[in-house]
Short mmCIF file of C-alpha atoms in Angstrom, two decimals:
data_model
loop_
_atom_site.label_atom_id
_atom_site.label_comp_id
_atom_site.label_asym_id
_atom_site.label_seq_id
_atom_site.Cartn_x
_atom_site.Cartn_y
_atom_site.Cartn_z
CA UNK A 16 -3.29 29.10 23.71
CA UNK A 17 -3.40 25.74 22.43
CA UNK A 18 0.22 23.57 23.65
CA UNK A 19 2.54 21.93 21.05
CA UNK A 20 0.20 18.26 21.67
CA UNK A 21 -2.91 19.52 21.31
CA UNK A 22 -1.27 21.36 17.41
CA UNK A 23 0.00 18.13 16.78
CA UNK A 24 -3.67 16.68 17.10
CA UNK A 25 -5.17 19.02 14.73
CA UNK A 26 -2.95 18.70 12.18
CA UNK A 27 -3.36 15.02 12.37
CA UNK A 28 -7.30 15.16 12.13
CA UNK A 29 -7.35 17.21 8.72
CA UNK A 30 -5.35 14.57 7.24
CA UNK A 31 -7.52 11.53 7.88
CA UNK A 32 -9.06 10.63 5.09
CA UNK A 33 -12.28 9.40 4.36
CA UNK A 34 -12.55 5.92 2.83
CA UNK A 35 -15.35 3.06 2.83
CA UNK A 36 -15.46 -0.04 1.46
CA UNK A 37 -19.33 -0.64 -0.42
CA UNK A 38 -20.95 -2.84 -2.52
CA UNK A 39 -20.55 -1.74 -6.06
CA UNK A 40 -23.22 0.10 -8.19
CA UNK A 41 -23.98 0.51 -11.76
CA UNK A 42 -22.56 4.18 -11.27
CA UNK A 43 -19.54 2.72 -10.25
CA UNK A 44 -18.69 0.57 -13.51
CA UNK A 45 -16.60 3.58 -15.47
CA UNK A 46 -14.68 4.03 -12.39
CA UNK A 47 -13.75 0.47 -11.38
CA UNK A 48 -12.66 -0.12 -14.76
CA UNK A 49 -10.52 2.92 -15.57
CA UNK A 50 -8.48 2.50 -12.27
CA UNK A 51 -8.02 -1.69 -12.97
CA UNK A 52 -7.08 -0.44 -16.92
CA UNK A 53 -4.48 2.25 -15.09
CA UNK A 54 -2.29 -0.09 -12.79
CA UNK A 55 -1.70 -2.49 -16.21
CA UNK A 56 -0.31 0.35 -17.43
CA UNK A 57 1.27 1.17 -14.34
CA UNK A 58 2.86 -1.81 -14.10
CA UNK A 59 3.54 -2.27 -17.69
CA UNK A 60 1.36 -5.86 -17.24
CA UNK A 61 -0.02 -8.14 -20.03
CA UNK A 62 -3.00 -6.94 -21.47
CA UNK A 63 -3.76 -10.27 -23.01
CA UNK A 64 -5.00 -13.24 -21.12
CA UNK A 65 -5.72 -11.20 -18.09
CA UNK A 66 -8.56 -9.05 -16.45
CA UNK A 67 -7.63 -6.45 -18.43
CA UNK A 68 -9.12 -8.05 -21.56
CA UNK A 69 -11.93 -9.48 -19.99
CA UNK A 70 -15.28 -8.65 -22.05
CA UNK A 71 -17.19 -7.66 -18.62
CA UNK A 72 -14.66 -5.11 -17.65
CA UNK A 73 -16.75 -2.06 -18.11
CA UNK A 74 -20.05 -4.06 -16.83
CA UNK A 75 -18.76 -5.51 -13.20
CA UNK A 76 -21.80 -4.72 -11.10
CA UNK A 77 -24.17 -6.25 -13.87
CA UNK A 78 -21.90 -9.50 -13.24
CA UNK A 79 -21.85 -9.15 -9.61
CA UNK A 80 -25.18 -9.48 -9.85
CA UNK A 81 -24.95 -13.10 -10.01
CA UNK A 82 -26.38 -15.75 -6.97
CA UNK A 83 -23.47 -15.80 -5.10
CA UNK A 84 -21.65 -13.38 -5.88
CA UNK A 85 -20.26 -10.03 -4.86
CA UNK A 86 -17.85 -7.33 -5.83
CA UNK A 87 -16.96 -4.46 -3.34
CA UNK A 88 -15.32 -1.28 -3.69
CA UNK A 89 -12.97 1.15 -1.89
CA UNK A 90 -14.12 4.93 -1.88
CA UNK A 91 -12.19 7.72 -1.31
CA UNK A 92 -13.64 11.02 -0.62
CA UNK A 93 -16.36 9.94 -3.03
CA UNK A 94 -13.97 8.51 -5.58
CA UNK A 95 -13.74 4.50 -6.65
CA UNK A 96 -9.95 3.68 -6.18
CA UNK A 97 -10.02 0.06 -6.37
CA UNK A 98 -12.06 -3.05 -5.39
CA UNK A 99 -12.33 -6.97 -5.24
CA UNK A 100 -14.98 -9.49 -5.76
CA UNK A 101 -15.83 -13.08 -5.46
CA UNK A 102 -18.11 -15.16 -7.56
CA UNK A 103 -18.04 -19.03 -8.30
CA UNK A 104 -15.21 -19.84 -10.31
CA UNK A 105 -16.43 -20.84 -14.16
CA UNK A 106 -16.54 -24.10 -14.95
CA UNK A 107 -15.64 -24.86 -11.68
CA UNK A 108 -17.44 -27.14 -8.70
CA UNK A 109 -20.04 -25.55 -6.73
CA UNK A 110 -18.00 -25.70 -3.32
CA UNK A 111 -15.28 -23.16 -4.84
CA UNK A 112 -15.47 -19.55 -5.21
CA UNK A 113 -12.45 -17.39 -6.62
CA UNK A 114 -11.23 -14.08 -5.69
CA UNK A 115 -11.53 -11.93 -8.19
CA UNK A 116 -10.29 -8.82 -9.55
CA UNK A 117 -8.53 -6.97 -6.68
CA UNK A 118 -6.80 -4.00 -7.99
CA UNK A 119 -6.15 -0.65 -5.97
CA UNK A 120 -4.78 2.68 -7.03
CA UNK A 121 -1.40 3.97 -6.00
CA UNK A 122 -2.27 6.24 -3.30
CA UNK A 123 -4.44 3.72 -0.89
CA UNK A 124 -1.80 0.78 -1.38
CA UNK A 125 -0.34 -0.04 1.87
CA UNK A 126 -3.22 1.41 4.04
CA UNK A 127 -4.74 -1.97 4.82
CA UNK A 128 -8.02 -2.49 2.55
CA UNK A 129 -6.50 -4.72 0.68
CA UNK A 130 -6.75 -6.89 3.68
CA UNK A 131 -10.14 -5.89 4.67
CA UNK A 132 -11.53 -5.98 1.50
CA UNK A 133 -10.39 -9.76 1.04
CA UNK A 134 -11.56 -10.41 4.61
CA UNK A 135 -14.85 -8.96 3.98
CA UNK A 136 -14.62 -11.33 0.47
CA UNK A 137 -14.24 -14.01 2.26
CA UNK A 138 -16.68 -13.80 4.93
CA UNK A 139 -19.32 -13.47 2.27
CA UNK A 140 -18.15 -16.75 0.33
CA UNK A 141 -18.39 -18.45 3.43
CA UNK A 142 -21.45 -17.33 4.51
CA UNK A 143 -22.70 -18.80 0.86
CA UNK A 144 -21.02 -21.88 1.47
CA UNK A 145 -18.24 -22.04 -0.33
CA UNK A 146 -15.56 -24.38 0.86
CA UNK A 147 -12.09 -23.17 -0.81
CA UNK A 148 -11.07 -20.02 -2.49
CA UNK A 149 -8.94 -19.25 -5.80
CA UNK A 150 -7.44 -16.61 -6.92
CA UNK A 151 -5.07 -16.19 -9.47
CA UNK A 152 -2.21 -13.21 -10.01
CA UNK A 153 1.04 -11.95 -12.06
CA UNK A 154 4.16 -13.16 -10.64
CA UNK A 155 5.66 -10.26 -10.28
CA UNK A 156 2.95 -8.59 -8.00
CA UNK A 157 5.06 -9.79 -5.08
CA UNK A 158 3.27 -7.35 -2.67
CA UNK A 159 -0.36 -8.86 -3.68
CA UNK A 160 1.43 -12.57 -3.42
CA UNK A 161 2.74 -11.49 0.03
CA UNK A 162 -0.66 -10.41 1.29
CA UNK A 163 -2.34 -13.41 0.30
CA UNK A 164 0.08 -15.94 1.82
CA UNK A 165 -0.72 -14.12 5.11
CA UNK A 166 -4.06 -14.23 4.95
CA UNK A 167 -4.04 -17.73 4.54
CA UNK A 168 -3.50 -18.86 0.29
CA UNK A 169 -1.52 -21.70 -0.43
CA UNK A 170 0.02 -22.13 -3.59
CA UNK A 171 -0.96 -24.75 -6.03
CA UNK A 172 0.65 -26.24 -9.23
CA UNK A 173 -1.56 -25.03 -11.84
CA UNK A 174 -5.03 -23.46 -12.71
CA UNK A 175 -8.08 -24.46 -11.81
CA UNK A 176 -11.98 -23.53 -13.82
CA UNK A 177 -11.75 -21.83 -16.69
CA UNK A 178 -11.23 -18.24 -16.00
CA UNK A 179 -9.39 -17.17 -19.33
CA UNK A 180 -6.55 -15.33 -17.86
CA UNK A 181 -3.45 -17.31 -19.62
CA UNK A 182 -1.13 -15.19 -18.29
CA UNK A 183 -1.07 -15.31 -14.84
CA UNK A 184 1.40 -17.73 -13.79
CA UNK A 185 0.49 -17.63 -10.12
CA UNK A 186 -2.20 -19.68 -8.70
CA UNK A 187 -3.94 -19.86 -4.59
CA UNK A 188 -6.44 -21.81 -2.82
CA UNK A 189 -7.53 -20.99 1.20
CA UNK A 190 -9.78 -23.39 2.75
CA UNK A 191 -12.26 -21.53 4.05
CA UNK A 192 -14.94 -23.51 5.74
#
């Protein structure tokens, strides 16, 4: 007879579940772009001047293909449910990379790989020596704002490169060397 503990236990195992973050793969472009599309609508964001009218939506691991750059994902039980990249900002200097494109679906917010994915972001942009990360956001994604200032973004008074994304009135940079 199994005690009360040991119940407790098992009914905590078969409700882990089963997430990795990966490098993205061609496969993976539908996906990726279908859950970024979904939280704009979610979140009733602008679809202009933001990542949601970008031209190389439904292409991201052709761009991530890029020298120094990278875009990972988050799967869940086999199923993309968000992601983040970084990639030298356009029309930027060589020493600075920006965050790009970090969008999750509902049901993995709050579990942490937003965190880990950045981390893991950021350890590769260092490790191709960049020297400051950007990143740019909506103002009212508090929660994504929130995150970044503890992880170490600063915010700055206005854009940087040339990224096309108008609408976001929110603008970061983390030293990162």
């Amino acid at each position: 007879m199994l005690k009360q503990s040991q119940l407790n236990l098992c009914n905590f195992t078969t409700n882990i579940i089963a997430m990795l973050i990966r490098e993205i793969q061609q496969k993976d472009n539908e996906s990726i772009a279908k859950v970024i599309r979904a939280i704009f609508h979610e979140l009733n964001a602008p679809k202009v001047g933001t990542a949601y009218a970008d031209p190389i939506l439904d292409s991201l691991y052709e761009v991530y293909q890029a020298p120094r750059s990278v875009y990972y994902v988050v799967e869940k039980d086999g199923e993309v449910v968000g992601g983040c990249g970084v990639a030298p900002l356009e029309n930027g200097v060589d020493s600075v990379c920006e965050l790009q494109k970090m969008y999750f679906a509902p049901e993995i917010r709050g579990t942490g790989y937003a965190e880990r994915i950045i981390k893991q972001c950021l350890e590769f942009a260092k490790n191709q020596d960049f020297e400051l990360c950007y990143l740019e956001t909506l103002s009212f994604m508090t929660a994504a704002q929130k995150l970044y200032a503890r992880l170490g973004f600063e915010p700055i008074d206005g854009p940087m490169g040339n990224t096309g994304h108008s609408s976001c009135e929110i603008w970061m940079t983390k030293n990162i060397v």
